[in-house]
């Protein structure tokens, strides 16, 4: 049997098994490391500057003043209720009906646009009833014109919804 050959260390330099890849150009390798370092430093600087220089209202937004908005909501809602009542009880032969309906539609549209986005008001009974009444009134005048009288059943339902909205407003709901 043949004896295995022993591998003995030699005095020559040993070559690594995995040869590291060298960049094609030493300039691109240096530029890559400095730009990466430059961007990370710049990012840190900008975030620090933004946090220091940011106005306090950005970092800590003010809490909404609930009392004033509630008072404003109650005032606006009672004004719209008054306009709806006067407009739908007008005689159809009155020459001011068209102007009153136009004013009512403008005020009801502004009321809806203002308070529909308030999440704190969406669950209130006064908002729900008022929104329903305004929807019925606007729908009638859009469909039949500003001089068409509101039918008795619809008028009774609208007046009832506004009465319950008024009661809810008085209770703070």
PDB file of C-alpha atoms in Angstrom:
ATOM      1  CA  UNK A   1       0.000   0.000   0.000  1.00  0.00           C
ATOM      2  CA  UNK A   2       1.206   3.390  -0.833  1.00  0.00           C
ATOM      3  CA  UNK A   3       1.656   5.828   1.947  1.00  0.00           C
ATOM      4  CA  UNK A   4      -0.143   9.102   1.839  1.00  0.00           C
ATOM      5  CA  UNK A   5       1.945  12.117   1.134  1.00  0.00           C
ATOM      6  CA  UNK A   6       2.252  14.484   3.977  1.00  0.00           C
ATOM      7  CA  UNK A   7       1.725  18.104   3.282  1.00  0.00           C
ATOM      8  CA  UNK A   8       4.293  20.101   5.094  1.00  0.00           C
ATOM      9  CA  UNK A   9       4.305  23.864   5.479  1.00  0.00           C
ATOM     10  CA  UNK A  10       6.545  25.619   3.087  1.00  0.00           C
ATOM     11  CA  UNK A  11       8.321  28.853   3.508  1.00  0.00           C
ATOM     12  CA  UNK A  12       6.418  30.573   0.702  1.00  0.00           C
ATOM     13  CA  UNK A  13       3.420  32.872   1.408  1.00  0.00           C
ATOM     14  CA  UNK A  14       0.091  31.109   1.506  1.00  0.00           C
ATOM     15  CA  UNK A  15      -2.619  32.384  -0.827  1.00  0.00           C
ATOM     16  CA  UNK A  16      -6.121  33.022   0.603  1.00  0.00           C
ATOM     17  CA  UNK A  17      -8.830  30.814  -0.768  1.00  0.00           C
ATOM     18  CA  UNK A  18     -11.215  33.731  -1.453  1.00  0.00           C
ATOM     19  CA  UNK A  19      -9.772  36.635  -3.347  1.00  0.00           C
ATOM     20  CA  UNK A  20     -11.382  39.974  -2.394  1.00  0.00           C
ATOM     21  CA  UNK A  21     -12.711  42.010  -5.283  1.00  0.00           C
ATOM     22  CA  UNK A  22     -11.030  45.318  -5.804  1.00  0.00           C
ATOM     23  CA  UNK A  23     -12.949  48.300  -7.119  1.00  0.00           C
ATOM     24  CA  UNK A  24     -12.263  49.210 -10.708  1.00  0.00           C
ATOM     25  CA  UNK A  25     -10.991  52.564  -9.696  1.00  0.00           C
ATOM     26  CA  UNK A  26      -9.767  53.734  -6.343  1.00  0.00           C
ATOM     27  CA  UNK A  27     -11.372  57.147  -6.925  1.00  0.00           C
ATOM     28  CA  UNK A  28     -14.933  55.758  -7.107  1.00  0.00           C
ATOM     29  CA  UNK A  29     -14.457  53.744  -3.938  1.00  0.00           C
ATOM     30  CA  UNK A  30     -13.272  56.799  -2.033  1.00  0.00           C
ATOM     31  CA  UNK A  31     -16.099  58.930  -3.423  1.00  0.00           C
ATOM     32  CA  UNK A  32     -18.716  56.359  -2.443  1.00  0.00           C
ATOM     33  CA  UNK A  33     -17.598  56.186   1.160  1.00  0.00           C
ATOM     34  CA  UNK A  34     -17.359  59.969   1.537  1.00  0.00           C
ATOM     35  CA  UNK A  35     -20.781  60.639  -0.030  1.00  0.00           C
ATOM     36  CA  UNK A  36     -22.424  58.015   2.163  1.00  0.00           C
ATOM     37  CA  UNK A  37     -20.775  59.538   5.180  1.00  0.00           C
ATOM     38  CA  UNK A  38     -21.701  63.025   3.935  1.00  0.00           C
ATOM     39  CA  UNK A  39     -25.388  62.103   3.469  1.00  0.00           C
ATOM     40  CA  UNK A  40     -25.702  60.500   6.889  1.00  0.00           C
ATOM     41  CA  UNK A  41     -24.157  63.557   8.537  1.00  0.00           C
ATOM     42  CA  UNK A  42     -26.386  65.859   6.544  1.00  0.00           C
ATOM     43  CA  UNK A  43     -29.481  63.831   7.475  1.00  0.00           C
ATOM     44  CA  UNK A  44     -28.569  63.998  11.158  1.00  0.00           C
ATOM     45  CA  UNK A  45     -27.956  67.738  10.944  1.00  0.00           C
ATOM     46  CA  UNK A  46     -31.261  68.425   9.197  1.00  0.00           C
ATOM     47  CA  UNK A  47     -33.308  66.359  11.620  1.00  0.00           C
ATOM     48  CA  UNK A  48     -31.675  68.066  14.587  1.00  0.00           C
ATOM     49  CA  UNK A  49     -32.197  71.494  13.059  1.00  0.00           C
ATOM     50  CA  UNK A  50     -35.827  70.750  12.242  1.00  0.00           C
ATOM     51  CA  UNK A  51     -36.568  69.589  15.760  1.00  0.00           C
ATOM     52  CA  UNK A  52     -34.901  72.643  17.305  1.00  0.00           C
ATOM     53  CA  UNK A  53     -36.292  75.244  14.929  1.00  0.00           C
ATOM     54  CA  UNK A  54     -39.803  73.821  14.544  1.00  0.00           C
ATOM     55  CA  UNK A  55     -42.453  76.072  16.015  1.00  0.00           C
ATOM     56  CA  UNK A  56     -44.112  74.767  19.123  1.00  0.00           C
ATOM     57  CA  UNK A  57     -47.518  74.525  17.422  1.00  0.00           C
ATOM     58  CA  UNK A  58     -46.093  71.926  15.023  1.00  0.00           C
ATOM     59  CA  UNK A  59     -44.701  69.729  17.771  1.00  0.00           C
ATOM     60  CA  UNK A  60     -47.535  70.325  20.238  1.00  0.00           C
ATOM     61  CA  UNK A  61     -50.751  71.266  18.406  1.00  0.00           C
ATOM     62  CA  UNK A  62     -53.157  73.315  20.499  1.00  0.00           C
ATOM     63  CA  UNK A  63     -56.208  71.593  21.872  1.00  0.00           C
ATOM     64  CA  UNK A  64     -59.454  72.827  20.313  1.00  0.00           C
ATOM     65  CA  UNK A  65     -61.463  75.191  22.442  1.00  0.00           C
ATOM     66  CA  UNK A  66     -64.573  73.119  23.007  1.00  0.00           C
ATOM     67  CA  UNK A  67     -66.597  75.733  24.871  1.00  0.00           C
ATOM     68  CA  UNK A  68     -66.345  78.365  22.142  1.00  0.00           C
ATOM     69  CA  UNK A  69     -67.015  75.852  19.365  1.00  0.00           C
ATOM     70  CA  UNK A  70     -70.046  74.534  21.251  1.00  0.00           C
ATOM     71  CA  UNK A  71     -71.382  78.058  21.685  1.00  0.00           C
ATOM     72  CA  UNK A  72     -70.780  78.797  18.023  1.00  0.00           C
ATOM     73  CA  UNK A  73     -72.445  75.525  16.982  1.00  0.00           C
ATOM     74  CA  UNK A  74     -75.514  76.277  19.119  1.00  0.00           C
ATOM     75  CA  UNK A  75     -75.745  79.834  17.773  1.00  0.00           C
ATOM     76  CA  UNK A  76     -75.369  78.800  14.130  1.00  0.00           C
ATOM     77  CA  UNK A  77     -77.817  75.926  14.498  1.00  0.00           C
ATOM     78  CA  UNK A  78     -80.516  78.083  16.120  1.00  0.00           C
ATOM     79  CA  UNK A  79     -80.092  80.672  13.351  1.00  0.00           C
ATOM     80  CA  UNK A  80     -80.540  78.015  10.665  1.00  0.00           C
ATOM     81  CA  UNK A  81     -83.561  76.580  12.500  1.00  0.00           C
ATOM     82  CA  UNK A  82     -85.154  80.039  12.512  1.00  0.00           C
ATOM     83  CA  UNK A  83     -84.487  80.503   8.790  1.00  0.00           C
ATOM     84  CA  UNK A  84     -85.946  77.095   7.961  1.00  0.00           C
ATOM     85  CA  UNK A  85     -89.084  77.767   9.992  1.00  0.00           C
ATOM     86  CA  UNK A  86     -89.719  81.171   8.444  1.00  0.00           C
ATOM     87  CA  UNK A  87     -88.998  79.938   4.931  1.00  0.00           C
ATOM     88  CA  UNK A  88     -91.159  76.813   4.926  1.00  0.00           C
ATOM     89  CA  UNK A  89     -94.106  78.585   6.543  1.00  0.00           C
ATOM     90  CA  UNK A  90     -94.159  81.391   3.958  1.00  0.00           C
ATOM     91  CA  UNK A  91     -97.166  81.655   1.683  1.00  0.00           C
ATOM     92  CA  UNK A  92     -96.531  80.379  -1.836  1.00  0.00           C
ATOM     93  CA  UNK A  93     -97.877  83.666  -3.269  1.00  0.00           C
ATOM     94  CA  UNK A  94     -95.379  85.765  -1.313  1.00  0.00           C
ATOM     95  CA  UNK A  95     -92.996  87.514  -3.742  1.00  0.00           C
ATOM     96  CA  UNK A  96     -90.030  87.028  -1.379  1.00  0.00           C
ATOM     97  CA  UNK A  97     -90.217  83.214  -1.359  1.00  0.00           C
ATOM     98  CA  UNK A  98     -87.517  82.695  -4.004  1.00  0.00           C
ATOM     99  CA  UNK A  99     -85.083  85.039  -2.248  1.00  0.00           C
ATOM    100  CA  UNK A 100     -85.794  83.424   1.134  1.00  0.00           C
ATOM    101  CA  UNK A 101     -85.232  79.947  -0.313  1.00  0.00           C
ATOM    102  CA  UNK A 102     -81.948  81.067  -1.915  1.00  0.00           C
ATOM    103  CA  UNK A 103     -80.789  82.518   1.413  1.00  0.00           C
ATOM    104  CA  UNK A 104     -81.876  79.363   3.240  1.00  0.00           C
ATOM    105  CA  UNK A 105     -79.997  77.121   0.800  1.00  0.00           C
ATOM    106  CA  UNK A 106     -76.854  79.235   1.181  1.00  0.00           C
ATOM    107  CA  UNK A 107     -76.970  79.202   4.978  1.00  0.00           C
ATOM    108  CA  UNK A 108     -77.816  75.496   5.146  1.00  0.00           C
ATOM    109  CA  UNK A 109     -74.979  74.627   2.754  1.00  0.00           C
ATOM    110  CA  UNK A 110     -72.513  76.640   4.824  1.00  0.00           C
ATOM    111  CA  UNK A 111     -73.805  75.035   8.056  1.00  0.00           C
ATOM    112  CA  UNK A 112     -73.409  71.538   6.625  1.00  0.00           C
ATOM    113  CA  UNK A 113     -69.968  72.298   5.187  1.00  0.00           C
ATOM    114  CA  UNK A 114     -68.802  73.755   8.484  1.00  0.00           C
ATOM    115  CA  UNK A 115     -70.063  71.111  10.893  1.00  0.00           C
ATOM    116  CA  UNK A 116     -70.062  67.897   8.846  1.00  0.00           C
ATOM    117  CA  UNK A 117     -66.289  67.532   9.270  1.00  0.00           C
ATOM    118  CA  UNK A 118     -66.431  67.944  13.081  1.00  0.00           C
ATOM    119  CA  UNK A 119     -66.137  64.423  14.461  1.00  0.00           C
ATOM    120  CA  UNK A 120     -67.233  65.516  17.927  1.00  0.00           C
ATOM    121  CA  UNK A 121     -70.599  66.691  16.565  1.00  0.00           C
ATOM    122  CA  UNK A 122     -71.420  63.709  14.368  1.00  0.00           C
ATOM    123  CA  UNK A 123     -72.871  61.643  17.208  1.00  0.00           C
ATOM    124  CA  UNK A 124     -75.053  64.383  18.625  1.00  0.00           C
ATOM    125  CA  UNK A 125     -78.814  64.130  18.334  1.00  0.00           C
ATOM    126  CA  UNK A 126     -79.117  67.815  17.450  1.00  0.00           C
ATOM    127  CA  UNK A 127     -76.710  67.426  14.543  1.00  0.00           C
ATOM    128  CA  UNK A 128     -78.415  64.294  13.251  1.00  0.00           C
ATOM    129  CA  UNK A 129     -81.917  65.807  13.336  1.00  0.00           C
ATOM    130  CA  UNK A 130     -80.798  69.131  11.919  1.00  0.00           C
ATOM    131  CA  UNK A 131     -78.889  67.467   9.103  1.00  0.00           C
ATOM    132  CA  UNK A 132     -81.916  65.333   8.238  1.00  0.00           C
ATOM    133  CA  UNK A 133     -84.248  68.359   8.211  1.00  0.00           C
ATOM    134  CA  UNK A 134     -81.885  70.401   6.044  1.00  0.00           C
ATOM    135  CA  UNK A 135     -81.520  67.479   3.672  1.00  0.00           C
ATOM    136  CA  UNK A 136     -85.300  67.200   3.295  1.00  0.00           C
ATOM    137  CA  UNK A 137     -85.763  70.941   2.744  1.00  0.00           C
ATOM    138  CA  UNK A 138     -82.897  71.232   0.261  1.00  0.00           C
ATOM    139  CA  UNK A 139     -84.007  68.115  -1.582  1.00  0.00           C
ATOM    140  CA  UNK A 140     -87.528  69.486  -1.955  1.00  0.00           C
ATOM    141  CA  UNK A 141     -86.443  72.865  -3.283  1.00  0.00           C
ATOM    142  CA  UNK A 142     -83.853  71.309  -5.615  1.00  0.00           C
ATOM    143  CA  UNK A 143     -86.419  68.893  -7.063  1.00  0.00           C
ATOM    144  CA  UNK A 144     -89.469  71.142  -7.301  1.00  0.00           C
ATOM    145  CA  UNK A 145     -88.070  74.685  -7.439  1.00  0.00           C
ATOM    146  CA  UNK A 146     -87.970  77.527  -4.931  1.00  0.00           C
ATOM    147  CA  UNK A 147     -91.630  78.496  -5.258  1.00  0.00           C
ATOM    148  CA  UNK A 148     -93.123  75.022  -4.818  1.00  0.00           C
ATOM    149  CA  UNK A 149     -94.837  74.613  -1.444  1.00  0.00           C
ATOM    150  CA  UNK A 150     -93.666  71.792   0.814  1.00  0.00           C
ATOM    151  CA  UNK A 151     -96.346  69.079   1.247  1.00  0.00           C
ATOM    152  CA  UNK A 152     -98.028  68.935   4.654  1.00  0.00           C
ATOM    153  CA  UNK A 153     -96.571  65.545   5.678  1.00  0.00           C
ATOM    154  CA  UNK A 154     -93.020  66.575   4.781  1.00  0.00           C
ATOM    155  CA  UNK A 155     -93.448  69.967   6.464  1.00  0.00           C
ATOM    156  CA  UNK A 156     -94.707  68.290   9.656  1.00  0.00           C
ATOM    157  CA  UNK A 157     -91.755  65.885   9.696  1.00  0.00           C
ATOM    158  CA  UNK A 158     -89.262  68.728   9.117  1.00  0.00           C
ATOM    159  CA  UNK A 159     -90.776  70.847  11.880  1.00  0.00           C
ATOM    160  CA  UNK A 160     -90.766  67.846  14.239  1.00  0.00           C
ATOM    161  CA  UNK A 161     -87.091  67.113  13.494  1.00  0.00           C
ATOM    162  CA  UNK A 162     -86.187  70.743  14.114  1.00  0.00           C
ATOM    163  CA  UNK A 163     -88.121  70.776  17.389  1.00  0.00           C
ATOM    164  CA  UNK A 164     -86.214  67.697  18.604  1.00  0.00           C
ATOM    165  CA  UNK A 165     -82.936  69.270  17.416  1.00  0.00           C
ATOM    166  CA  UNK A 166     -83.777  72.395  19.421  1.00  0.00           C
ATOM    167  CA  UNK A 167     -84.552  70.340  22.521  1.00  0.00           C
ATOM    168  CA  UNK A 168     -81.290  68.450  22.113  1.00  0.00           C
ATOM    169  CA  UNK A 169     -79.396  71.734  21.775  1.00  0.00           C
ATOM    170  CA  UNK A 170     -80.902  72.975  25.026  1.00  0.00           C
ATOM    171  CA  UNK A 171     -79.753  69.765  26.741  1.00  0.00           C
ATOM    172  CA  UNK A 172     -76.267  70.109  25.285  1.00  0.00           C
ATOM    173  CA  UNK A 173     -76.607  67.131  22.978  1.00  0.00           C
TER     174      UNK A 173
END
